[in-house]
Coordinates of C-alpha atoms and ligand atoms in Angstrom, one line a residue:
M219 CA -63.3 83.8 -122.0
A220 CA -61.4 86.7 -120.6
A221 CA -58.2 87.5 -118.7
V222 CA -58.5 90.4 -116.3
Q223 CA -55.8 92.8 -115.5
M224 CA -55.9 95.4 -112.7
S225 CA -53.1 97.9 -112.4
G226 CA -53.0 100.4 -109.6
I227 CA -56.8 100.4 -109.2
F228 CA -58.1 102.7 -106.5
K229 CA -61.4 104.0 -105.3
R230 CA -62.2 107.2 -103.5
Y231 CA -65.6 108.2 -102.1
G232 CA -65.3 112.0 -101.6
D233 CA -62.2 112.4 -99.4
T234 CA -62.1 108.8 -98.3
Q235 CA -60.0 106.3 -100.2
V236 CA -61.3 102.7 -99.7
V237 CA -59.3 100.8 -102.3
H238 CA -55.6 101.6 -102.4
G239 CA -53.9 100.6 -105.6
I240 CA -54.7 97.0 -106.5
D241 CA -52.4 95.1 -108.9
L242 CA -53.9 91.8 -109.9
S243 CA -53.6 89.6 -113.0
I244 CA -56.3 87.0 -113.5
D245 CA -55.7 84.3 -116.2
D246 CA -58.3 83.3 -118.7
G247 CA -60.4 80.5 -117.1
E248 CA -59.1 81.1 -113.6
F249 CA -61.3 81.0 -110.5
V250 CA -60.1 83.8 -108.2
V251 CA -61.6 84.4 -104.8
L252 CA -61.3 87.8 -103.1
V253 CA -61.5 87.2 -99.4
G254 CA -61.2 89.5 -96.4
P255 CA -63.2 90.9 -93.5
S256 CA -66.3 92.9 -94.0
G257 CA -65.5 96.5 -95.2
C258 CA -62.1 95.7 -96.7
G259 CA -63.1 96.8 -100.2
K260 CA -63.9 93.4 -101.9
S261 CA -67.3 94.4 -103.2
T262 CA -66.1 97.8 -104.3
L263 CA -63.3 96.3 -106.3
M264 CA -65.7 93.8 -107.8
R265 CA -68.3 96.5 -108.7
M266 CA -65.6 98.4 -110.4
V267 CA -64.8 95.3 -112.5
A268 CA -68.5 95.0 -113.3
G269 CA -68.9 98.6 -114.3
L270 CA -71.3 99.4 -111.5
E271 CA -68.9 101.7 -109.7
E272 CA -66.6 104.2 -111.3
I273 CA -62.9 103.5 -111.1
S274 CA -61.2 106.5 -109.4
G275 CA -57.8 105.6 -110.8
G276 CA -55.7 102.9 -112.3
E277 CA -56.2 100.6 -115.3
L278 CA -58.7 97.8 -115.8
T279 CA -58.5 95.5 -118.9
I280 CA -60.9 92.6 -119.6
G281 CA -60.0 90.2 -122.4
G282 CA -57.1 92.5 -123.3
K283 CA -59.4 95.5 -123.8
R284 CA -59.3 98.6 -121.7
A285 CA -62.6 98.5 -119.7
N286 CA -62.4 101.6 -117.5
G287 CA -65.0 103.6 -119.5
L288 CA -67.2 100.7 -120.7
S289 CA -70.8 100.2 -119.5
P290 CA -71.7 97.0 -117.7
Q291 CA -73.4 95.7 -120.9
Q292 CA -70.3 96.3 -122.9
R293 CA -68.1 94.3 -120.6
N294 CA -69.9 90.9 -121.1
V295 CA -69.8 90.0 -117.5
S296 CA -72.5 88.3 -115.4
M297 CA -72.9 89.1 -111.8
V298 CA -74.6 87.2 -109.0
F299 CA -75.3 89.1 -105.8
Q300 CA -76.2 88.1 -102.3
S301 CA -79.6 89.7 -102.9
Y302 CA -81.2 88.1 -105.9
A303 CA -83.2 90.6 -107.9
L304 CA -85.8 88.4 -109.5
Y305 CA -88.8 89.7 -111.5
P306 CA -91.7 88.8 -109.1
H307 CA -94.3 88.5 -111.9
L308 CA -92.2 86.2 -114.1
S309 CA -91.9 82.4 -113.7
V310 CA -88.6 80.8 -112.9
F311 CA -88.2 79.9 -116.6
E312 CA -88.9 83.5 -117.7
N313 CA -86.6 84.9 -115.1
I314 CA -83.7 82.7 -116.3
A315 CA -84.7 83.4 -120.0
F316 CA -84.7 87.2 -119.4
G317 CA -81.2 87.9 -120.9
P318 CA -81.6 85.7 -124.0
R319 CA -85.1 87.2 -124.6
I320 CA -83.7 90.8 -124.4
R321 CA -81.1 89.8 -126.9
K322 CA -83.8 88.3 -129.1
E323 CA -82.3 84.9 -129.1
P324 CA -84.6 82.3 -130.6
A325 CA -86.2 80.0 -127.9
T326 CA -84.9 76.9 -129.7
R327 CA -81.4 78.1 -128.9
F328 CA -81.7 79.1 -125.3
K329 CA -84.3 76.6 -124.1
P330 CA -81.8 73.7 -123.9
R331 CA -79.4 76.0 -122.0
I332 CA -82.1 76.9 -119.5
E333 CA -83.1 73.3 -119.0
A334 CA -79.5 72.3 -118.5
A335 CA -79.0 75.1 -116.0
A336 CA -82.2 74.2 -114.2
K337 CA -81.2 70.6 -113.9
M338 CA -77.7 71.6 -112.6
L339 CA -79.3 73.9 -110.1
N340 CA -82.0 71.5 -108.9
L341 CA -84.7 73.8 -110.3
S342 CA -86.2 71.5 -113.0
G343 CA -89.4 71.0 -111.0
Y344 CA -89.9 74.7 -110.4
L345 CA -89.7 76.3 -113.8
D346 CA -93.4 77.3 -113.9
R347 CA -93.4 78.8 -110.4
L348 CA -93.3 82.4 -109.4
P349 CA -90.4 83.6 -107.2
R350 CA -92.7 84.1 -104.2
A351 CA -93.4 80.4 -104.2
L352 CA -89.7 79.5 -103.7
S353 CA -87.4 79.3 -100.7
G354 CA -84.5 81.7 -100.4
G355 CA -82.0 79.1 -101.6
Q356 CA -84.1 78.3 -104.6
R357 CA -84.4 82.0 -105.5
Q358 CA -80.6 82.3 -105.2
R359 CA -80.3 79.4 -107.6
V360 CA -82.6 81.1 -110.1
A361 CA -80.3 84.1 -110.0
M362 CA -77.4 81.9 -110.7
G363 CA -79.2 80.2 -113.5
R364 CA -79.8 83.6 -115.0
A365 CA -76.1 84.4 -114.9
V366 CA -75.2 81.0 -116.3
V367 CA -77.4 81.1 -119.4
R368 CA -75.9 84.4 -120.5
E369 CA -72.6 82.5 -121.0
P370 CA -70.5 85.5 -120.1
E371 CA -66.8 85.9 -120.6
L372 CA -66.5 86.7 -116.9
F373 CA -68.5 85.6 -114.0
L374 CA -68.6 87.8 -110.9
F375 CA -70.1 86.4 -107.7
D376 CA -70.6 88.7 -104.7
E377 CA -71.2 86.7 -101.6
P378 CA -73.8 84.6 -103.5
L379 CA -74.2 82.0 -100.7
S380 CA -74.5 84.2 -97.7
N381 CA -78.2 83.9 -97.4
L382 CA -78.3 80.1 -97.7
D383 CA -78.4 77.7 -94.8
A384 CA -75.2 75.9 -93.9
K385 CA -76.0 72.6 -95.7
L386 CA -77.2 74.2 -98.9
R387 CA -74.1 76.5 -98.9
V388 CA -71.8 73.5 -98.8
Q389 CA -73.7 71.9 -101.6
M390 CA -73.8 75.0 -103.8
R391 CA -70.1 75.5 -103.2
T392 CA -69.4 72.2 -104.8
E393 CA -71.9 72.9 -107.6
I394 CA -70.3 76.3 -108.5
K395 CA -66.9 74.6 -108.6
A396 CA -68.2 71.8 -110.8
L397 CA -69.9 74.4 -113.0
H398 CA -66.6 76.2 -113.4
Q399 CA -64.8 73.0 -114.3
R400 CA -67.3 72.4 -117.0
L401 CA -67.6 75.9 -118.4
K402 CA -63.9 76.9 -117.8
N403 CA -64.9 80.6 -117.6
T404 CA -63.1 83.2 -115.7
V405 CA -64.6 83.7 -112.2
I406 CA -64.0 86.4 -109.6
Y407 CA -65.8 85.4 -106.4
V408 CA -66.1 87.6 -103.3
T409 CA -66.6 86.2 -99.9
H410 CA -65.7 86.9 -96.3
D411 CA -65.8 83.1 -95.6
Q412 CA -62.3 81.7 -95.7
I413 CA -63.6 78.1 -96.0
E414 CA -65.4 79.1 -99.3
A415 CA -62.1 80.7 -100.4
M416 CA -60.0 77.7 -99.6
T417 CA -62.4 75.2 -101.1
M418 CA -63.3 77.0 -104.3
A419 CA -60.4 79.1 -105.5
D420 CA -57.6 78.4 -108.0
R421 CA -56.0 81.4 -106.4
I422 CA -57.0 83.4 -103.3
V423 CA -56.5 87.1 -103.0
V424 CA -56.5 88.0 -99.3
M425 CA -57.6 91.7 -98.8
N426 CA -57.5 93.9 -95.7
A427 CA -58.3 97.6 -95.4
G428 CA -58.4 98.2 -99.2
R429 CA -55.1 96.4 -99.9
I430 CA -53.9 93.0 -100.9
E431 CA -52.2 91.1 -98.1
Q432 CA -51.2 88.0 -100.2
I433 CA -52.1 86.2 -103.4
G434 CA -51.5 82.5 -103.9
R435 CA -53.0 79.1 -104.3
P436 CA -55.1 78.0 -101.3
L437 CA -52.6 75.6 -99.8
E438 CA -49.6 77.9 -100.4
L439 CA -51.3 80.6 -98.3
Y440 CA -52.3 78.1 -95.7
D441 CA -48.8 76.6 -95.4
R442 CA -46.8 79.8 -95.8
P443 CA -48.8 82.8 -94.8
A444 CA -46.8 86.0 -95.6
N445 CA -47.9 87.8 -92.5
L446 CA -49.9 87.6 -89.3
F447 CA -53.1 88.8 -90.9
V448 CA -53.2 86.0 -93.5
A449 CA -52.0 83.5 -90.9
S450 CA -54.9 84.3 -88.6
F451 CA -57.5 84.8 -91.3
L452 CA -57.2 81.4 -93.0
G453 CA -57.9 78.3 -91.0
S454 CA -60.6 77.2 -88.5
P455 CA -60.0 76.9 -85.7
S456 CA -57.5 79.6 -86.4
M457 CA -53.7 79.4 -86.0
N458 CA -52.5 79.6 -82.4
F459 CA -50.1 82.5 -81.6
V460 CA -47.9 83.5 -78.7
E461 CA -45.7 86.5 -78.4
G462 CA -42.2 86.5 -76.9
E463 CA -38.6 87.6 -77.1
W464 CA -36.0 85.9 -79.1
Q465 CA -33.1 84.4 -77.1
R466 CA -30.2 82.2 -78.0
D467 CA -28.2 80.0 -75.6
A468 CA -26.0 76.9 -75.9
Q469 CA -29.1 74.7 -76.6
G470 CA -30.2 76.9 -79.4
A471 CA -32.9 79.6 -80.0
R472 CA -35.8 80.0 -77.6
L473 CA -38.8 82.2 -77.3
L474 CA -39.2 83.8 -73.8
L475 CA -42.8 84.2 -73.0
A476 CA -44.3 87.0 -70.8
D477 CA -45.3 84.5 -68.1
G478 CA -41.7 83.4 -67.7
G479 CA -42.1 80.2 -69.7
S480 CA -40.2 79.5 -72.9
I481 CA -40.5 77.5 -76.1
A482 CA -37.6 76.0 -77.9
L483 CA -37.5 77.2 -81.5
P484 CA -36.7 74.9 -84.3
Q485 CA -33.3 74.9 -85.9
T486 CA -34.0 76.9 -89.0
N487 CA -32.3 79.6 -91.0
V488 CA -34.5 82.2 -89.3
S489 CA -32.5 84.4 -87.0
A490 CA -33.3 87.5 -85.0
A491 CA -31.5 89.9 -82.6
P492 CA -31.6 88.9 -78.9
G493 CA -34.6 90.4 -77.3
A494 CA -36.4 90.9 -80.7
K495 CA -40.2 90.7 -80.4
I496 CA -41.3 87.5 -82.2
T497 CA -44.8 85.9 -82.6
L498 CA -44.8 82.2 -83.0
G499 CA -47.8 80.6 -84.8
V500 CA -48.8 76.9 -85.1
R501 CA -52.0 75.4 -86.5
P502 CA -54.2 73.4 -84.1
E503 CA -54.0 70.2 -86.3
H504 CA -50.2 70.3 -86.4
I505 CA -49.8 70.1 -82.6
E506 CA -49.1 66.7 -81.1
T507 CA -51.0 66.5 -77.8
R508 CA -49.3 63.4 -76.4
A509 CA -45.7 64.3 -76.6
S510 CA -43.0 63.3 -74.2
E511 CA -41.4 66.7 -74.3
G512 CA -42.5 70.1 -75.4
V513 CA -44.7 72.9 -74.1
V514 CA -47.0 72.1 -71.2
M515 CA -50.6 73.3 -71.3
E516 CA -53.3 72.9 -68.7
V517 CA -56.5 71.9 -70.4
E518 CA -59.4 74.2 -69.9
V519 CA -62.1 73.0 -72.3
I520 CA -62.6 70.0 -74.5
E521 CA -64.8 70.2 -77.6
P522 CA -65.5 66.9 -79.4
T523 CA -66.8 67.5 -82.9
G524 CA -67.1 63.8 -83.8
A525 CA -64.3 63.5 -86.4
E526 CA -61.9 65.3 -84.2
T527 CA -61.5 66.8 -80.7
H528 CA -60.4 70.4 -79.9
V529 CA -58.4 70.8 -76.7
Y530 CA -58.2 74.3 -75.4
G531 CA -55.8 75.9 -72.8
K532 CA -53.4 78.8 -72.3
I533 CA -49.8 79.2 -73.5
G534 CA -48.0 82.3 -72.4
G535 CA -51.4 84.0 -71.7
S536 CA -52.9 83.3 -75.1
T537 CA -55.7 80.7 -75.6
W538 CA -54.5 77.8 -77.7
C539 CA -56.3 75.0 -79.4
A540 CA -54.8 71.6 -80.3
T541 CA -56.8 69.4 -82.5
T542 CA -56.5 65.6 -82.3
R543 CA -58.2 62.9 -84.3
Q544 CA -57.9 60.4 -81.5
R545 CA -60.8 60.3 -79.2
A546 CA -58.5 61.2 -76.4
S547 CA -59.4 60.7 -72.8
I548 CA -58.1 64.1 -72.0
E549 CA -60.0 65.9 -69.2
P550 CA -60.2 69.6 -68.2
G551 CA -57.6 70.3 -65.5
Q552 CA -55.2 67.8 -66.9
R553 CA -51.7 68.9 -68.1
V554 CA -50.7 67.9 -71.6
T555 CA -47.4 68.2 -73.3
L556 CA -47.6 69.7 -76.7
R557 CA -45.0 69.1 -79.4
L558 CA -44.8 71.8 -82.1
P559 CA -43.2 70.1 -85.2
A560 CA -40.4 72.2 -86.5
E561 CA -41.8 72.2 -90.1
H562 CA -45.1 73.6 -88.9
V563 CA -43.8 76.4 -86.7
H564 CA -44.4 79.9 -88.2
L565 CA -42.4 82.9 -87.0
F566 CA -43.4 86.5 -87.5
D567 CA -42.0 89.9 -86.6
T568 CA -44.4 91.1 -84.0
G569 CA -43.9 94.7 -84.9
N570 CA -44.7 94.6 -88.6
G571 CA -46.4 91.2 -88.7
Q572 CA -44.2 89.9 -91.5
R573 CA -43.1 86.3 -91.8
L574 CA -39.5 85.6 -90.9
G575 CA -37.6 83.2 -93.2
Ligands
LIG231 P1 -66.5 94.6 -98.4 O1 -67.2 94.1 -99.6 O2 -65.1 94.0 -98.2 O3 -67.4 94.3 -97.2 P2 -67.0 97.2 -99.4 O4 -66.3 97.2 -100.7 O5 -68.5 97.1 -99.4 O6 -66.3 96.1 -98.4 O7 -66.7 98.6 -98.6 C1 -65.3 99.1 -98.5 C2 -65.4 100.4 -97.7 O8 -66.0 101.4 -98.6 C3 -66.2 100.3 -96.5 O9 -65.5 101.1 -95.5 C4 -67.5 101.0 -96.8 O10 -68.0 101.7 -95.8 C5 -67.0 102.0 -97.9 N1 -68.1 102.3 -98.9 C6 -68.7 101.4 -99.7 N2 -69.6 102.0 -100.5 C7 -69.5 103.4 -100.2 C8 -70.2 104.5 -100.7 N3 -71.1 104.5 -101.7 N4 -69.8 105.7 -100.1 C9 -68.9 105.8 -99.2 N5 -68.2 104.7 -98.7 C10 -68.5 103.5 -99.2

């Protein structure tokens, strides 16, 4: 078990800095997901923790021990990659047993661990096979089995599910989470998939362009995103936004939209100067589509998914989506009145993207 501490960690390749001073404390036993768009520096940060990439500056400790100069072996971490480097000439069993064999553990000790891992990963019937006789998903599970039996202090996962088909990905997501609940080890998990982050993490670290945008529990970030980047990154379909100018009259505050329309703003302690550029955000599932008063939207597209229906149209020139669980008889061309519940309206400073209030 190991806590991980990063202080002012940065990474430079030649003249280009790609990770800009990361401060992050991960508790012993915590499952932390680093999420962000491709190229934001997640893998580089992870590889610095693993010891596969030199740390250009800052301090890394694992289990209270300074780790900057330690080799990967000295760090007692196990890493699972998107590409699973299996030994082609070794059976599934021998691939999983590779670490214990190198360490000269007696087979009587590691065999039960391998059998348990194989069972958990649905590989029990495949232990005698060679990797070439497995599907991509099965190979990935062998790679995970290899990491599991090492019983490391720290698990590092770098997009481990990216090569799997959608159904298997959902299943493995649950299995990795269950595995963590059983082993209670520290996990750092990298993904660009916000659903994976939301569903698996104890805490999410949202990264963008080599920096941390926000750290928090999944629902904290979902309910109170600190800025426009986090607000738009988490959630699918994504949060709806519209830009406008802050105005106040006798009825209260309003957002004046570019197309001449306006949206009444909730009575909150948020305030801005008249004319200030504000972006309003609201999630699709928080919009009421059959309100008696609110914002009028002409419906352009209807998408039934089965469980719910997405209703698309334009507000102030931006495409919006409202999600309803009713099998509504809404048709394209129809005008619907949307209510934006005050407690679900997010306001951001358009200029710097920061949350107001
Ligand atoms: P992510 O994992 O978030 O997709 P990476 O950590 O792989 O992002 O990459 C972050 C940035 O660092 C990218 O702009 C990438 O091009 C750059 N980068 C990664 N590895 C190297 C390298 N060996 N040399 C130069 N630039 C690199």
